[in-house]
Short mmCIF file of C-alpha atoms in Angstrom, two decimals:
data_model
loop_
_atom_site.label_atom_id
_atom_site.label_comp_id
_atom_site.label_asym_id
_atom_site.label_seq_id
_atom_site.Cartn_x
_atom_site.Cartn_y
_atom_site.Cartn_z
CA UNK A 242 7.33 52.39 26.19
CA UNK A 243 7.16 53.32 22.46
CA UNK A 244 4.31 54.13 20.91
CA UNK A 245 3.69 54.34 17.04
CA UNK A 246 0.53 55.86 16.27
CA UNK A 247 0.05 55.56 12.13
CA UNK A 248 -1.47 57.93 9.91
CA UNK A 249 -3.22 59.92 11.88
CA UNK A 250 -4.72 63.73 12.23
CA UNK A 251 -2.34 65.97 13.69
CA UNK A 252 -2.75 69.07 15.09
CA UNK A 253 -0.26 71.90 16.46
CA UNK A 254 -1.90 74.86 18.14
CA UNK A 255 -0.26 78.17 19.72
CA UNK A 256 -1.74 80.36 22.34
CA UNK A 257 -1.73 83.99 20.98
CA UNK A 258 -0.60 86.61 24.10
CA UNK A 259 0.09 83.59 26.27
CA UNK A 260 3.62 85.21 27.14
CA UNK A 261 1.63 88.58 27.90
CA UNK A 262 -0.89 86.96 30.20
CA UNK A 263 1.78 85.01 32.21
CA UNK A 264 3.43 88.07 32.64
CA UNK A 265 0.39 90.15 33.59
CA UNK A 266 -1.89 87.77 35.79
CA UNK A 267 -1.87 85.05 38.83
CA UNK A 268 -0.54 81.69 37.32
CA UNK A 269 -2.94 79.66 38.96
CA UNK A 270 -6.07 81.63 37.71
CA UNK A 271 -4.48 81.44 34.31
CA UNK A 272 -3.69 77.38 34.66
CA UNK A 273 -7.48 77.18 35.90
CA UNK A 274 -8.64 79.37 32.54
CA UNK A 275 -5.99 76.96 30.48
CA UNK A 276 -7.13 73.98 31.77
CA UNK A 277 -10.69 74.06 31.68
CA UNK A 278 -11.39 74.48 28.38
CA UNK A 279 -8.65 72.20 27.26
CA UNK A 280 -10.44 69.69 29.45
CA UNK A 281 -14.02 70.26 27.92
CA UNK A 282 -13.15 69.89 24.08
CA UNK A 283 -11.36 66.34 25.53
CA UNK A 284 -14.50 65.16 27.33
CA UNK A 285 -17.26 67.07 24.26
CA UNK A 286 -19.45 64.52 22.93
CA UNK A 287 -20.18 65.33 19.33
CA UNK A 288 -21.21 62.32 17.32
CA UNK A 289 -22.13 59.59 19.42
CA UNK A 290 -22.57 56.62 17.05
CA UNK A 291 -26.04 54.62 18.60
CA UNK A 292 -24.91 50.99 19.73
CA UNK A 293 -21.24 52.68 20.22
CA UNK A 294 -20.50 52.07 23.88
CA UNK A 295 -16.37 51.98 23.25
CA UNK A 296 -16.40 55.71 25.01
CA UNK A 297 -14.66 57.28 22.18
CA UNK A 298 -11.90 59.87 22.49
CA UNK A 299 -11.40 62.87 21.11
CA UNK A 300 -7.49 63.04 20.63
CA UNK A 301 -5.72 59.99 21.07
CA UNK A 302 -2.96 61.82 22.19
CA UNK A 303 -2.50 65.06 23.85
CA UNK A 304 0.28 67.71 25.01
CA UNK A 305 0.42 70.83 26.28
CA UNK A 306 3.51 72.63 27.00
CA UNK A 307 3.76 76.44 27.21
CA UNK A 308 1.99 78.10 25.00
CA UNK A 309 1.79 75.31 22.54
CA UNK A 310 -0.78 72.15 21.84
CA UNK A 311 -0.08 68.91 20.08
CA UNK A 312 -3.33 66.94 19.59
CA UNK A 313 -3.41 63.13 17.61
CA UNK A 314 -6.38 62.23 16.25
CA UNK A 315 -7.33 58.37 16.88
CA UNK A 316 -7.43 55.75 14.01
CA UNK A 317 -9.07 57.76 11.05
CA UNK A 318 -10.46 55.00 8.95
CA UNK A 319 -13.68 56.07 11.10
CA UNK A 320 -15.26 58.76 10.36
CA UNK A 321 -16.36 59.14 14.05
CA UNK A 322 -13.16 59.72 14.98
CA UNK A 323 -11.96 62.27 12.01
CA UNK A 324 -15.04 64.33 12.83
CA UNK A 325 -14.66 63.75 16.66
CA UNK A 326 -11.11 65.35 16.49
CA UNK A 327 -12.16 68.78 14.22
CA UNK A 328 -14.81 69.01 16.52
CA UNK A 329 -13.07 69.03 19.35
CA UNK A 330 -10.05 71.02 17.57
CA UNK A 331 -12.79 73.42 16.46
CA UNK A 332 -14.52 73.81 20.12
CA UNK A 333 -10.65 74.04 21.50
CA UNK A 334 -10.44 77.20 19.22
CA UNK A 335 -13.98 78.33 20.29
CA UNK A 336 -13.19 78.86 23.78
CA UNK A 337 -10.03 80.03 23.95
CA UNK A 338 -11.31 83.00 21.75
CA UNK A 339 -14.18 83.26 24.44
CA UNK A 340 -11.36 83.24 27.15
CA UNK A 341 -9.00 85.32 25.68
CA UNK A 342 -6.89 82.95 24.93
CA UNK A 343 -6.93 82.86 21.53
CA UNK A 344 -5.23 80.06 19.17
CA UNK A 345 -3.66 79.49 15.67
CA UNK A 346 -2.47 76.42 14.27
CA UNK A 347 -2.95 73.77 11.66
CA UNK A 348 -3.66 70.30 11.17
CA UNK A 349 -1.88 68.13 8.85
CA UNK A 350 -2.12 63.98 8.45
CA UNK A 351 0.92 61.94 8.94
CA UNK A 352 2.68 59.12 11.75
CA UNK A 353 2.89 59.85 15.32
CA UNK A 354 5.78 58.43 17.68
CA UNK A 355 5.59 58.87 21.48
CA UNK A 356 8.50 57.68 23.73
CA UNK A 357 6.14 57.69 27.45
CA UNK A 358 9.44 57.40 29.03
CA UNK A 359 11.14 60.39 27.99
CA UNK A 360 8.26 62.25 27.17
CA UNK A 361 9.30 62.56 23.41
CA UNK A 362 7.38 62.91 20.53
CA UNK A 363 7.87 63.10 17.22
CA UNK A 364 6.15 63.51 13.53
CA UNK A 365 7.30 64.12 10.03
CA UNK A 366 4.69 66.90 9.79
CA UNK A 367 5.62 68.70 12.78
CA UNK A 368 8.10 70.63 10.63
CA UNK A 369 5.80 71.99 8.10
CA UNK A 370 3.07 71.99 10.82
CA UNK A 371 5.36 74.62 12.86
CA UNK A 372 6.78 76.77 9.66
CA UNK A 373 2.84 77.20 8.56
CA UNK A 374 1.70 77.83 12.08
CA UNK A 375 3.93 80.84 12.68
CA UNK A 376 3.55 81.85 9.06
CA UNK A 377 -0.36 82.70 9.33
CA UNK A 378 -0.93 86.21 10.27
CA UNK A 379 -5.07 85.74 12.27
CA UNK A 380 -6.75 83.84 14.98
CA UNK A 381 -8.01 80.55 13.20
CA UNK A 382 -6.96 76.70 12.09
CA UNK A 383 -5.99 75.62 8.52
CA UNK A 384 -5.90 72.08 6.94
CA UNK A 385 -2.85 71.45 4.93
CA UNK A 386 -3.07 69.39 1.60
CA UNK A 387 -1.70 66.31 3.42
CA UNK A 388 -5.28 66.21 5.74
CA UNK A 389 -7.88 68.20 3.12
CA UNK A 390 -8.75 64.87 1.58
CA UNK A 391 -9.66 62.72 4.91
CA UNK A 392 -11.01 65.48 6.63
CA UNK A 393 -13.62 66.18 3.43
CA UNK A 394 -14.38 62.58 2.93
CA UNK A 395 -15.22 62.09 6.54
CA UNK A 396 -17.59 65.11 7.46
CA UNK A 397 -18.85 65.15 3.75
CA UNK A 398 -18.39 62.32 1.77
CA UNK A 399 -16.81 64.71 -1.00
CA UNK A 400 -13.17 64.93 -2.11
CA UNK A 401 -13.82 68.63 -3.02
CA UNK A 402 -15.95 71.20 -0.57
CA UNK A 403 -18.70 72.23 -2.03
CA UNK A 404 -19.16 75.77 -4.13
CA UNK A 405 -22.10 77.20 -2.38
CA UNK A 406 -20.79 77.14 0.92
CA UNK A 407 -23.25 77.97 4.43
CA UNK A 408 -22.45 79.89 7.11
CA UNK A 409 -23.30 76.76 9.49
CA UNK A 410 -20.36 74.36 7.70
CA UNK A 411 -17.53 72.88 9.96
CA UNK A 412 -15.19 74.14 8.03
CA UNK A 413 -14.79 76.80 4.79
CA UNK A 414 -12.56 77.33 1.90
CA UNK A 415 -10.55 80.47 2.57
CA UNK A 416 -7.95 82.40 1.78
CA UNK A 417 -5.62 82.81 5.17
CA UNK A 418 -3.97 85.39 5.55
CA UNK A 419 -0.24 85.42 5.95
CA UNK A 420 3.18 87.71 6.74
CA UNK A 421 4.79 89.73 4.43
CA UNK A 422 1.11 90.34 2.77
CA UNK A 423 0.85 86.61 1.00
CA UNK A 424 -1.74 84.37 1.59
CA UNK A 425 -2.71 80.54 1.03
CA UNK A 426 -5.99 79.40 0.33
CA UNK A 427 -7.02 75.97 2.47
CA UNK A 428 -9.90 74.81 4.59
CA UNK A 429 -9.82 76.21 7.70
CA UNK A 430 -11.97 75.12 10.97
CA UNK A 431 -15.55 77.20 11.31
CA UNK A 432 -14.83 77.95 15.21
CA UNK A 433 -16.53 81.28 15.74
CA UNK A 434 -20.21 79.65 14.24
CA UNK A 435 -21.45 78.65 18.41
CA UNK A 436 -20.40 82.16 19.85
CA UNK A 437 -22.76 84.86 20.68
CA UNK A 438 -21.49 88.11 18.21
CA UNK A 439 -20.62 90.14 21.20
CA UNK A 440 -18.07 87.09 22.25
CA UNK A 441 -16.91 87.54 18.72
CA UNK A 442 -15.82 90.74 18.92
CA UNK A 443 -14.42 90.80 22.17
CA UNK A 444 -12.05 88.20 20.99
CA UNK A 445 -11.09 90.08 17.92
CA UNK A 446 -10.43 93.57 20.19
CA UNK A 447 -8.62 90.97 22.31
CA UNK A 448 -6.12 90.32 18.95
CA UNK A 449 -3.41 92.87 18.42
CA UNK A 450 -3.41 95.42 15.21
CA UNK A 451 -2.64 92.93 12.24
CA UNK A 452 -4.57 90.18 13.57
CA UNK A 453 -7.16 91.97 14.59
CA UNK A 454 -8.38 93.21 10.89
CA UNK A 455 -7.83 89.94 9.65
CA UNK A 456 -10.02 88.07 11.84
CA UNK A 457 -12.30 91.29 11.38
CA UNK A 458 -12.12 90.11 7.84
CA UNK A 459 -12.44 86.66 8.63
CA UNK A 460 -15.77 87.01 10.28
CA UNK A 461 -17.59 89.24 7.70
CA UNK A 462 -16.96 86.49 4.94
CA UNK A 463 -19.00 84.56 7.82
CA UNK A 464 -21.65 86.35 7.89
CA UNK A 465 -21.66 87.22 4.34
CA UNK A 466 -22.59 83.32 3.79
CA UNK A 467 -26.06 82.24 3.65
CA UNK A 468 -27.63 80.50 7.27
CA UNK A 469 -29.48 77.61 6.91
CA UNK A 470 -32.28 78.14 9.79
CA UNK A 471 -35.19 76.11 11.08
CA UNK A 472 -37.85 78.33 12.87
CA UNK A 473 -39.17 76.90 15.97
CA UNK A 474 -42.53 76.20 17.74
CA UNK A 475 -43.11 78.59 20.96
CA UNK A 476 -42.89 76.22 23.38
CA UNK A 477 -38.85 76.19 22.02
CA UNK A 478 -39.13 79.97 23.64
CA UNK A 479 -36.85 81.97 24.44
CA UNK A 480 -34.99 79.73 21.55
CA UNK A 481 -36.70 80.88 18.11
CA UNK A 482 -34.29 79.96 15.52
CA UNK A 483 -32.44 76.63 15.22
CA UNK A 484 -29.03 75.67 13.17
CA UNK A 485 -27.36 73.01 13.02
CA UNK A 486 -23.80 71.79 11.76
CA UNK A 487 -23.61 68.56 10.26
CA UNK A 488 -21.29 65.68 9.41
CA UNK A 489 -21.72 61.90 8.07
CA UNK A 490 -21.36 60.91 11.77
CA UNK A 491 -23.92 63.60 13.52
CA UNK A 492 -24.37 67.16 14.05
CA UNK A 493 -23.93 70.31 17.08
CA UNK A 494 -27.10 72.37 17.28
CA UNK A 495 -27.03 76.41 17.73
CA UNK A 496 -30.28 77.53 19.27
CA UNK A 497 -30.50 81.21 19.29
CA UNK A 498 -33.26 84.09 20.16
CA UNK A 499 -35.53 86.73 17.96
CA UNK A 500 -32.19 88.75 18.12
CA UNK A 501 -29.54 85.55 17.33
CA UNK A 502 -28.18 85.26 20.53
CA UNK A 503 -27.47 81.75 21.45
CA UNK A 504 -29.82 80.70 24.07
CA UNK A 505 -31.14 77.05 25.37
CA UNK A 506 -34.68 76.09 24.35
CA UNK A 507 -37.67 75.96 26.21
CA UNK A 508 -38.17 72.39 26.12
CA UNK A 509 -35.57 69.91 27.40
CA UNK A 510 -36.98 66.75 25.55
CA UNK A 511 -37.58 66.75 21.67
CA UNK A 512 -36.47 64.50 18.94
CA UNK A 513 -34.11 65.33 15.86
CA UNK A 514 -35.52 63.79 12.65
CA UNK A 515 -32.73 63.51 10.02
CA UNK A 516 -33.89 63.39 6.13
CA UNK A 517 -31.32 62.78 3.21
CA UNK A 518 -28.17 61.04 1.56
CA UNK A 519 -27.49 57.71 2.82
CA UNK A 520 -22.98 57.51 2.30
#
């Protein structure tokens, strides 16, 4: 069977030191690693629309072969489902840092063909999706031109990002670092924003030299950026501090402590009250 899936988010990922690992470790304690957190940014629920009882997916299509991902987004004239894929591209990214397994890739818009027979799969942005991939020089996810415009109008209603950019945005304009000292300036996916700053820099001492200082780099423009905080009642304890990222469709919280560490609250019931734009 032949499947055509049309104009859709694509994404094409690489595990950094995947070759290393294999070489280094047990293959099924690294397939366990691999396939757990693969598994949990399929099954995340981010934005659960109220009424919505379809059970939403994440990727529409997935593939994992080696060292490399392929993720499809599903039909993305709903914003649900653009913001449903970053997110779970983002979270992807997120714990393979935490797990050493650290990623870099981009995500591009275009058709997606899948034979299920052969197991083939094709795109016309898998070219410039690989060249781009192996051209960036850090740990981290870019959005080329052909996806910048869906992904914008879908988290933000905006066909530009914002000057005054947050620390707690799904995604930033930055310059990415590439080989050969050039560089490209693009969105690229906020995936370090849920992890504690000690998982942070484990993950970047993970990265070899080159890498390393970029993502260095990379995460004090971070926290260079203002945070957007709500203080919490003590019964939230040992959670003082909320922050939340935020989309047309929903939001992911970050509770953390008096010292920032992400922690869970105190209280296990409590409602969210959203105020502002109506899209």
């Amino acid at each position: 069977m032949i499947v055509k899936l049309e104009n859709r988010l694509v994404a094409f990922l690489d595990v950094l030191g995947f070759s290393a690992r294999l070489e280094s470790e047990d293959i099924e304690s690294l397939h366990r690693q691999y396939s757990a957190f693969i598994d949990e940014a399929k099954n995340a629920t981010f934005f659960a629309a109220q009424g919505d009882n379809t059970g939403r997916k994440n990727f529409e299509f997935s593939q994992f072969l080696f060292d490399s991902i392929v993720l499809v987004s599903c039909p993305i004239d709903d914003v649900y489902n653009t913001n449903n894929f970053v997110s779970a591209v983002s979270l992807l990214l997120e714990l393979g840092f935490k797990n050493k397994l650290p990623l870099r890739g981009a995500i591009s818009q275009g058709d997606f063909l899948y034979d299920q027979e052969r197991n083939i799969f094709l795109s016309e942005r898998f070219p410039e999706l690989a060249k781009f991939e192996l051209k960036q020089e850090w740990a981290g996810c870019s959005v080329l031109k052909h996806a910048e415009e869906t992904i914008l109008n879908s988290a933000l209603g905006v066909s530009r990002i914002p000057e005054n950019q947050i620390r707690n945005q799904l995604f930033h304009r930055y310059t990415v670092p590439l080989k050969n000292g050039e560089s490209f300036e693009c969105l690229v996916l906020n995936y370090l924003f849920f992890l504690s700053e000690k998982d942070i820099l484990e993950g970047i001492d993970y990265l070899i030299p080159g890498k390393k200082e970029h993502n260095i780099q990379y995460f004090d423009f971070l926290k260079n950026l203002p945070l957007q905080v709500q203080e919490l009642e003590p019964a939230f304890l040992p959670a003082v501090y909320c922050a939340v990222v935020t989309t047309r469709s929903g939001m992911r919280a970050k509770f953390t402590d008096a010292e920032g560490n992400p922690c869970a609250p105190g209280v296990t019931e409590f409602t969210w009250k959203a105020v502002g734009r109506w899209y």
